[in-house]
PDB file of C-alpha atoms in Angstrom:
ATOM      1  CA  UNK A  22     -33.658  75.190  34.324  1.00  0.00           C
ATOM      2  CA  UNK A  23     -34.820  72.940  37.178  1.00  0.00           C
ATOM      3  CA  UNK A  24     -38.783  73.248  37.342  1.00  0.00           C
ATOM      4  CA  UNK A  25     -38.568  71.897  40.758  1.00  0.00           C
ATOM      5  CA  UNK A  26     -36.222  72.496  43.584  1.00  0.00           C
ATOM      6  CA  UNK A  27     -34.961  71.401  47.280  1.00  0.00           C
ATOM      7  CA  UNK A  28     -33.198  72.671  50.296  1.00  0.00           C
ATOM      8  CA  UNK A  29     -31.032  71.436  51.622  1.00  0.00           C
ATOM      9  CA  UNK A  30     -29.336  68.901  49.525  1.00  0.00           C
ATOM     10  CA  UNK A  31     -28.502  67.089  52.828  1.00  0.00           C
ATOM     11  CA  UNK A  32     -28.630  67.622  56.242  1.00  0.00           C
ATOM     12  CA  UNK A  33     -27.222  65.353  59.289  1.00  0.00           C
ATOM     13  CA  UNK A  34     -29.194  66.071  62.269  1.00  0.00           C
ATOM     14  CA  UNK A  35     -29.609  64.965  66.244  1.00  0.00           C
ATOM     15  CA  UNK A  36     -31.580  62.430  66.935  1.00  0.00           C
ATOM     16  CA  UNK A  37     -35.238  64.280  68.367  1.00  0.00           C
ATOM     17  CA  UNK A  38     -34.348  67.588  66.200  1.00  0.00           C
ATOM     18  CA  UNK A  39     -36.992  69.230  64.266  1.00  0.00           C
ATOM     19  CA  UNK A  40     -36.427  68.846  60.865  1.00  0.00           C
ATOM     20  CA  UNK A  41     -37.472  71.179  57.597  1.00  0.00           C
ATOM     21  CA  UNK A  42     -36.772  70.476  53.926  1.00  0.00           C
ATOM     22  CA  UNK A  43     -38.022  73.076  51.390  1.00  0.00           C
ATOM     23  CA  UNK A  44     -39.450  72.819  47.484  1.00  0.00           C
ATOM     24  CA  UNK A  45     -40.151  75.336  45.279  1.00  0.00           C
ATOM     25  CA  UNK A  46     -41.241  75.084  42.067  1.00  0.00           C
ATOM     26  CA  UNK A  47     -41.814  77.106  38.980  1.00  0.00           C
ATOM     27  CA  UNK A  48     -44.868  75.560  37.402  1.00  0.00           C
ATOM     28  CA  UNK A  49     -48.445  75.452  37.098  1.00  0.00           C
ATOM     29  CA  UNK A  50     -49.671  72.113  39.537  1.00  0.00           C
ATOM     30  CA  UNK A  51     -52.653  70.583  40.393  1.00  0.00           C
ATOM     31  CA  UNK A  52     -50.661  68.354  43.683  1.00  0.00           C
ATOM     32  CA  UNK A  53     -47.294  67.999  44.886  1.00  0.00           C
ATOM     33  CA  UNK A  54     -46.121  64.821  46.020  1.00  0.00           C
ATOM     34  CA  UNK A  55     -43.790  64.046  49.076  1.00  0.00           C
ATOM     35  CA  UNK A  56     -41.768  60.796  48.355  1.00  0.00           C
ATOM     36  CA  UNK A  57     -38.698  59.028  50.878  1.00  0.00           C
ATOM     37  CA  UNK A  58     -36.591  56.526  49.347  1.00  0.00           C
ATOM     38  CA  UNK A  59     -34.111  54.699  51.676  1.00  0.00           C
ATOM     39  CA  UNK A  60     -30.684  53.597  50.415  1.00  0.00           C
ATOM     40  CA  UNK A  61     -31.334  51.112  47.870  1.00  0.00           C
ATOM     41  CA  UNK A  62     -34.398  50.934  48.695  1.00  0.00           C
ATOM     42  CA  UNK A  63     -37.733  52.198  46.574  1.00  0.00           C
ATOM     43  CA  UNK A  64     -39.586  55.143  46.153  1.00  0.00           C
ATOM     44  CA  UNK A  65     -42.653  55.597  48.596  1.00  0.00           C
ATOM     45  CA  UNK A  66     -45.387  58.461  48.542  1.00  0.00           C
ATOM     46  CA  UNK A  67     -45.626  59.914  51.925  1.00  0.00           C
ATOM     47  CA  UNK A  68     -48.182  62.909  50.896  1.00  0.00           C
ATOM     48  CA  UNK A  69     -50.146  64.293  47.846  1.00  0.00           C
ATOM     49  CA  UNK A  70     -50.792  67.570  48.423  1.00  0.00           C
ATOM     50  CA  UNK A  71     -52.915  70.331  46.601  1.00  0.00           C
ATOM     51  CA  UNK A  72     -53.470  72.869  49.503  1.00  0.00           C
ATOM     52  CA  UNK A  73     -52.922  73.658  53.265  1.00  0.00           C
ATOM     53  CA  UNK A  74     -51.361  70.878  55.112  1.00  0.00           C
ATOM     54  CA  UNK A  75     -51.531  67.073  55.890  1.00  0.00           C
ATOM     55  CA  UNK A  76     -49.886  65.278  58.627  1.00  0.00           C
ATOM     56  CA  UNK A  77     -48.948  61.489  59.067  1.00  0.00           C
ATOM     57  CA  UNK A  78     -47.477  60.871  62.627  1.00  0.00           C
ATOM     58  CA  UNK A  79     -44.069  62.658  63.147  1.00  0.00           C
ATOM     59  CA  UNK A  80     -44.345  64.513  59.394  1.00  0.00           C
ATOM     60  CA  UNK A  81     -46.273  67.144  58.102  1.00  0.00           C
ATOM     61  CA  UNK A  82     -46.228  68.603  54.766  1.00  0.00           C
ATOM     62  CA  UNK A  83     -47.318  72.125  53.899  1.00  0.00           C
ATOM     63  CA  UNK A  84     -48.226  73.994  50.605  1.00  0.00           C
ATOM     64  CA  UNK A  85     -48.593  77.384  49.699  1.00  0.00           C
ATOM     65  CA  UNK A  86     -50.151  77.601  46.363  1.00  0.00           C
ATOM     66  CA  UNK A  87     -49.766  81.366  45.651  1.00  0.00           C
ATOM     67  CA  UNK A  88     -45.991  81.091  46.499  1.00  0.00           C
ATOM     68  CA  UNK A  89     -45.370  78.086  44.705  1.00  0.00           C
ATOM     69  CA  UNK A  90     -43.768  76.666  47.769  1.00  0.00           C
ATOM     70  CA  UNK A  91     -43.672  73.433  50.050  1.00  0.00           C
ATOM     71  CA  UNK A  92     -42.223  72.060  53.365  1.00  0.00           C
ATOM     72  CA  UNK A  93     -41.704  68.596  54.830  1.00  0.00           C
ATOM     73  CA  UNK A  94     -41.434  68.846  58.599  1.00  0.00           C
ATOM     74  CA  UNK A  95     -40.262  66.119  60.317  1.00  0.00           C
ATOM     75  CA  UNK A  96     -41.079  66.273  64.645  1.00  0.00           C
ATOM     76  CA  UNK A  97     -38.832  63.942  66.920  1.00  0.00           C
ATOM     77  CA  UNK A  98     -36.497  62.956  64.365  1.00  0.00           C
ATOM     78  CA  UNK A  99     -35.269  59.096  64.419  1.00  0.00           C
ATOM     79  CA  UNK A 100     -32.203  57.166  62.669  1.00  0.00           C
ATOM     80  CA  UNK A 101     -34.762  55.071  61.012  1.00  0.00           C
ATOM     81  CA  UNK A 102     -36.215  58.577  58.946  1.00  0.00           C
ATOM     82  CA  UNK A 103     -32.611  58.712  57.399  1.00  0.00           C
ATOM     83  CA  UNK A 104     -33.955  58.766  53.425  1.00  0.00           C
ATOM     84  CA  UNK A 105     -33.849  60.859  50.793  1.00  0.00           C
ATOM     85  CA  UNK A 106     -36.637  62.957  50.344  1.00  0.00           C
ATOM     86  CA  UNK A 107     -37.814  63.841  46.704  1.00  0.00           C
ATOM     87  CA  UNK A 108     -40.491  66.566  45.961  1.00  0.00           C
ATOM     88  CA  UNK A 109     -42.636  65.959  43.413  1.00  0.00           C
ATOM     89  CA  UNK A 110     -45.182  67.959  41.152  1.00  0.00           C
ATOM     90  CA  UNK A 111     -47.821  67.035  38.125  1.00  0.00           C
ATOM     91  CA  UNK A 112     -47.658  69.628  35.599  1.00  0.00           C
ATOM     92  CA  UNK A 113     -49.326  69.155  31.937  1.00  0.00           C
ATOM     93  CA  UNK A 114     -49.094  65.857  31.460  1.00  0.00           C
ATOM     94  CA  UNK A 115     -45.762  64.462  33.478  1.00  0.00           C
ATOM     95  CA  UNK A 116     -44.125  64.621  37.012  1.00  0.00           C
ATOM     96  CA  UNK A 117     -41.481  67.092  37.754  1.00  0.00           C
ATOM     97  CA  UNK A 118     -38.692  66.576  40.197  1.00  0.00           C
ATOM     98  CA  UNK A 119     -36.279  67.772  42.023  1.00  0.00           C
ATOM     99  CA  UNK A 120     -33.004  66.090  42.837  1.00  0.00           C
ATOM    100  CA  UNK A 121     -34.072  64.898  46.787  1.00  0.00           C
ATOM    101  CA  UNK A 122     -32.759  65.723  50.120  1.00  0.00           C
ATOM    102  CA  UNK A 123     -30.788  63.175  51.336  1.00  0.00           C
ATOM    103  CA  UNK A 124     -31.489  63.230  55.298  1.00  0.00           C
ATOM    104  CA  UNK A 125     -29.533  61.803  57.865  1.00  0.00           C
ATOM    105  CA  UNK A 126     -30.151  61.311  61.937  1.00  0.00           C
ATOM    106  CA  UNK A 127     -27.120  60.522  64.122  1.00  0.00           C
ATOM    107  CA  UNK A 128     -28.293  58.785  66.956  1.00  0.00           C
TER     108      UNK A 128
ATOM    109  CA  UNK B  11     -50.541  43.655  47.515  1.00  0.00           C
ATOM    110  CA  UNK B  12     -51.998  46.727  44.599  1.00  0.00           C
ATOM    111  CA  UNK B  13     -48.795  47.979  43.183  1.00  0.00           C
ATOM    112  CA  UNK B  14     -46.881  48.365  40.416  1.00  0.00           C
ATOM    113  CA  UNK B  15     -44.097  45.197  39.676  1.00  0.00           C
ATOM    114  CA  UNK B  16     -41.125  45.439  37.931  1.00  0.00           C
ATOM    115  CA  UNK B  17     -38.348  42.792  37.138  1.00  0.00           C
ATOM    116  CA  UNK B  18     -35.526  42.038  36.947  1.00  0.00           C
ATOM    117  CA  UNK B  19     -34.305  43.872  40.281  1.00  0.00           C
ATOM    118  CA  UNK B  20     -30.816  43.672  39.408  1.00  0.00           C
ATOM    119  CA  UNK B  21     -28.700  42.901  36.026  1.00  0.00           C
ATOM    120  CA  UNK B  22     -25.709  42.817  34.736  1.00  0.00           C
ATOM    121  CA  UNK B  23     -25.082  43.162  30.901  1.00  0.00           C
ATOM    122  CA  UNK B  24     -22.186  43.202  28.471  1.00  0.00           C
ATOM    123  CA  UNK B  25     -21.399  46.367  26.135  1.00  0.00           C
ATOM    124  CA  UNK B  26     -24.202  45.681  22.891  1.00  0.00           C
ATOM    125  CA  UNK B  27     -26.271  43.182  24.424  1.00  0.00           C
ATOM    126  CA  UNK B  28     -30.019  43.904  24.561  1.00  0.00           C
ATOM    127  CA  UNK B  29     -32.677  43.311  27.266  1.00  0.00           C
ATOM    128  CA  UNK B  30     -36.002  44.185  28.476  1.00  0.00           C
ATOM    129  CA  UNK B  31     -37.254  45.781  31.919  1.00  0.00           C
ATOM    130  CA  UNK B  32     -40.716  44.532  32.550  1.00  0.00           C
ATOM    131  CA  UNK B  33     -43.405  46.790  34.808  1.00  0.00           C
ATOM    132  CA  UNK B  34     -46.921  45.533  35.390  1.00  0.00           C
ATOM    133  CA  UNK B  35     -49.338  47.465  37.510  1.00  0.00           C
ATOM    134  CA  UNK B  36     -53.222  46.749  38.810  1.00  0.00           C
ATOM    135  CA  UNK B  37     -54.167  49.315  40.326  1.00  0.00           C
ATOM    136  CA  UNK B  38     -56.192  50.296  36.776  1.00  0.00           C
ATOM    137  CA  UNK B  39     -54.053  53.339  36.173  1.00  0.00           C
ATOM    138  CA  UNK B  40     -53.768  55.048  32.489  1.00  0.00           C
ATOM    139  CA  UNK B  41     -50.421  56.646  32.688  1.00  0.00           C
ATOM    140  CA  UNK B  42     -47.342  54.582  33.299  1.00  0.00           C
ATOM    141  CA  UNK B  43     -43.855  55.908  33.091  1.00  0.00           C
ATOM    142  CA  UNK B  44     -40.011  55.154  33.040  1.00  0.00           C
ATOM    143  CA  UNK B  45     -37.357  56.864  34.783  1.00  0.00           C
ATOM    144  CA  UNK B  46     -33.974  56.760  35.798  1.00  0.00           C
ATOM    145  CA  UNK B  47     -31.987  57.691  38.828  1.00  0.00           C
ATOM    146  CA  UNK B  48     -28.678  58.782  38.975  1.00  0.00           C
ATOM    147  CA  UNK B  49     -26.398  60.270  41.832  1.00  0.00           C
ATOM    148  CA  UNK B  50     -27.349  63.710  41.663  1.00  0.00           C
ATOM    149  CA  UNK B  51     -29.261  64.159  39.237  1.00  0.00           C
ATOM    150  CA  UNK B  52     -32.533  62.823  40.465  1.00  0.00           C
ATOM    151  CA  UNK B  53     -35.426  61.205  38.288  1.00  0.00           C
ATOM    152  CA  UNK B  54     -34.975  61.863  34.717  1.00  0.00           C
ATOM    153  CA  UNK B  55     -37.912  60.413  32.141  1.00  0.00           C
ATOM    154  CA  UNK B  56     -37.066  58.560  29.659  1.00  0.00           C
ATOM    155  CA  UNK B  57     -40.487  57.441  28.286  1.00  0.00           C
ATOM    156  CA  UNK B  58     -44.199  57.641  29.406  1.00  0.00           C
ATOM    157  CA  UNK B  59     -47.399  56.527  28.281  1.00  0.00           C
ATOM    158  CA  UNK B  60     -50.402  58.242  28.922  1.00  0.00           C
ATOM    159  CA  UNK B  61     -52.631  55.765  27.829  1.00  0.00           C
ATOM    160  CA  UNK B  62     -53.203  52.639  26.459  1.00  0.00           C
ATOM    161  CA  UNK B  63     -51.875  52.685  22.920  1.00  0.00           C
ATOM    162  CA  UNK B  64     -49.739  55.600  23.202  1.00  0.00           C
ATOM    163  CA  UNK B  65     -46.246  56.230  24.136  1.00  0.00           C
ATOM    164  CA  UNK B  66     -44.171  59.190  23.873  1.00  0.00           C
ATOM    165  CA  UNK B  67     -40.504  60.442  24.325  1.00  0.00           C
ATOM    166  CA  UNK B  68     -39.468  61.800  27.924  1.00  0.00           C
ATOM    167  CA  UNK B  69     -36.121  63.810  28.855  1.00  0.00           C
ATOM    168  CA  UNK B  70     -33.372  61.149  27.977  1.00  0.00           C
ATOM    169  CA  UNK B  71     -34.868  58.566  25.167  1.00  0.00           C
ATOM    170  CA  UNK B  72     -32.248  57.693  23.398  1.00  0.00           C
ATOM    171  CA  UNK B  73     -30.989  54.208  23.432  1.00  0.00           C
ATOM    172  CA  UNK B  74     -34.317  52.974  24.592  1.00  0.00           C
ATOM    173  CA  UNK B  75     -37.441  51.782  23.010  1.00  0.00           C
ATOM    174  CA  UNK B  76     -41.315  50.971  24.975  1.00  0.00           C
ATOM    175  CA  UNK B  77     -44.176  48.893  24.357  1.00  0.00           C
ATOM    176  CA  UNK B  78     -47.405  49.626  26.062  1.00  0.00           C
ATOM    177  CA  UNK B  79     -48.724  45.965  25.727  1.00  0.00           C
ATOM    178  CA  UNK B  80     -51.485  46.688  27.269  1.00  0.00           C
ATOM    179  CA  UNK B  81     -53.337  48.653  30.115  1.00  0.00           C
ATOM    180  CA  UNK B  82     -51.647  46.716  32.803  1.00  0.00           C
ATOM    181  CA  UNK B  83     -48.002  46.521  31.422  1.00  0.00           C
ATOM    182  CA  UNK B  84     -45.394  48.564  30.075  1.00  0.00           C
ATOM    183  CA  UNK B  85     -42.004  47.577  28.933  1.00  0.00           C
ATOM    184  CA  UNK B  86     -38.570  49.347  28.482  1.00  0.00           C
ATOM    185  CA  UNK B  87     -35.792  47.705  25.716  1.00  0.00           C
ATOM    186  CA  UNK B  88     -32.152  48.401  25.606  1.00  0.00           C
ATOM    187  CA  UNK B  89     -31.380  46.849  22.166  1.00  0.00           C
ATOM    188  CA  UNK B  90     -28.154  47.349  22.446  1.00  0.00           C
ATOM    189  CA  UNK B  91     -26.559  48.650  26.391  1.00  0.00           C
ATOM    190  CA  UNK B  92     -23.677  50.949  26.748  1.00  0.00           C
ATOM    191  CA  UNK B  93     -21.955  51.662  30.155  1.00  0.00           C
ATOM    192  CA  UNK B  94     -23.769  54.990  30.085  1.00  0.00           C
ATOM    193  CA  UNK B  95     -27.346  53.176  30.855  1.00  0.00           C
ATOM    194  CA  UNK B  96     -25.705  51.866  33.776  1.00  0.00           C
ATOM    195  CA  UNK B  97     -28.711  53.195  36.202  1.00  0.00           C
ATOM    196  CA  UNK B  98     -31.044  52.398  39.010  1.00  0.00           C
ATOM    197  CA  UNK B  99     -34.277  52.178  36.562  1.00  0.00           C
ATOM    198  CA  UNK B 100     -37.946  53.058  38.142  1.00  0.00           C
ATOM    199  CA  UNK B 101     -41.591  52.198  36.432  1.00  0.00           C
ATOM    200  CA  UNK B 102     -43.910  54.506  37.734  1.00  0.00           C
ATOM    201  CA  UNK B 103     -47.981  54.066  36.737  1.00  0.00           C
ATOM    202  CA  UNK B 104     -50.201  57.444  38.040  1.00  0.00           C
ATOM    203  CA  UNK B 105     -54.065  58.096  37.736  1.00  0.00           C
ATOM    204  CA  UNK B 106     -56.001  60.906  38.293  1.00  0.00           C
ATOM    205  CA  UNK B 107     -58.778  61.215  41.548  1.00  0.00           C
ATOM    206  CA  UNK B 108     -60.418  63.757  42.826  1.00  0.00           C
ATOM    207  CA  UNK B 109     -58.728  66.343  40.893  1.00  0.00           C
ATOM    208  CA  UNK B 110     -54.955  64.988  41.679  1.00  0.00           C
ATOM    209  CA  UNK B 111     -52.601  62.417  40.107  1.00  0.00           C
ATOM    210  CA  UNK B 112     -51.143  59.716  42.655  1.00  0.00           C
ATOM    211  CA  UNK B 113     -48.346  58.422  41.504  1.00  0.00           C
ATOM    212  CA  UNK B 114     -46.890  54.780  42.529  1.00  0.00           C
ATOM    213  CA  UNK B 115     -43.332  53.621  41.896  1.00  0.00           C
ATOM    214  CA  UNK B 116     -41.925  50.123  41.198  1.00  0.00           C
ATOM    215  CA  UNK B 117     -39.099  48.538  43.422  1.00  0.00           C
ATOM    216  CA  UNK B 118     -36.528  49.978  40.957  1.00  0.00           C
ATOM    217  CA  UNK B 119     -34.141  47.874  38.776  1.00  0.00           C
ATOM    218  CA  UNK B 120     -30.377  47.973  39.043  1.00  0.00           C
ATOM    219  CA  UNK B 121     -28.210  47.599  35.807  1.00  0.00           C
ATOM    220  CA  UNK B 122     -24.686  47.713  35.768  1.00  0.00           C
ATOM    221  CA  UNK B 123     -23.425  47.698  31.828  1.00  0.00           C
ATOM    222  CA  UNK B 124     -19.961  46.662  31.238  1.00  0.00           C
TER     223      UNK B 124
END
């Protein structure tokens, strides 16, 4: 049983498409954390959320607590956001995750 | 630059030898961690420490052993590497503020066993 998990596993999209990936997870959580690694590259936070929404430039991460539910929006998609994006959450004392959403834009 | 610093970045190791990952962080954190990544099947944990001192057993410990040497560093052995640790290996350290842990990953270190 996966306490945390993603949709899509991966998605090709336009360049300047609107993109949503989706986490849901099963546990109790005090944040959930949006992370991008790029191909062989490291692991990055982009957002620790623990309610409502946060926004960074072109991405925006929402939470809904009572639904146990996240998105990761990305606005005006670009070839350099082509990553995989991991959701994250703190539950007792470790990190859950689930297996990422590996993103790409075609030019 | 604050981080979290891990080395070697990449390594290449014979069936039964033995070596040691090295993670050092400064940004005063308590917990420190050790994952894995393989093709899909995301981060698994393989040790974690919540606290200077302590260590304790994650999802896939076996083959591997951890020293907490202290508050800054935290160490991962393979005494003796099979082709199945063949891995992209991350150190992670996370503290907690304002009611949330952040969490900050190393730059990852690739082993290929043969």
């Amino acid at each position: 049983k996966n306490e945390v998990e993603q949709s899509p596993q991966n998605l090709t999209a336009q360049e300047g498409e609107f993109i949503t990936i989706n986490c849901s997870y099963s546990v109790g959580i005090s944040a959930l954390h949006w992370l991008q690694q790029h191909p062989g590259g490291g692991i990055v936070s982009l957002f620790m959320l623990s309610s409502g929404k946060k926004k960074h430039g072109r991405l925006i991460a929402t939470i809904n607590i009572q639904e146990k539910h996240s998105s990761l929006h990305i606005t005006a998609s670009h070839p350099r956001d082509s990553a995989v994006y991991i959701c994250a959450v703190y539950s007792g004392n470790q990190f859950y995750f689930g297996t990422g959403t590996s993103l790409t834009v075609i030019p | 630059n604050a981080g979290v610093t891990q080395t070697p970045k990449f390594q290449v190791l014979k069936t039964g030898q033995s070596m040691t990952l090295q993670c050092a962080q400064d940004m005063n954190h308590n917990s420190m961690y050790w994952y894995r990544q393989d093709p899909g099947m995301g981060l698994r944990l393989i040790y974690y420490s919540a606290s200077e001192g302590t260590t304790d057993k994650g999802e896939v410990p076996n083959g591997y052993n951890v020293s907490r040497l202290n508050k800054r560093e935290f160490s991962l052995r393979l005494e003796s590497a099979a082709p199945s640790q063949t891995s992209v290996y991350f150190c992670a350290s996370s503290e907690r503020f304002s009611g949330a842990n952040v969490l900050t990953f190393g730059a990852g270190s690739r082993l290929t066993v043969l």
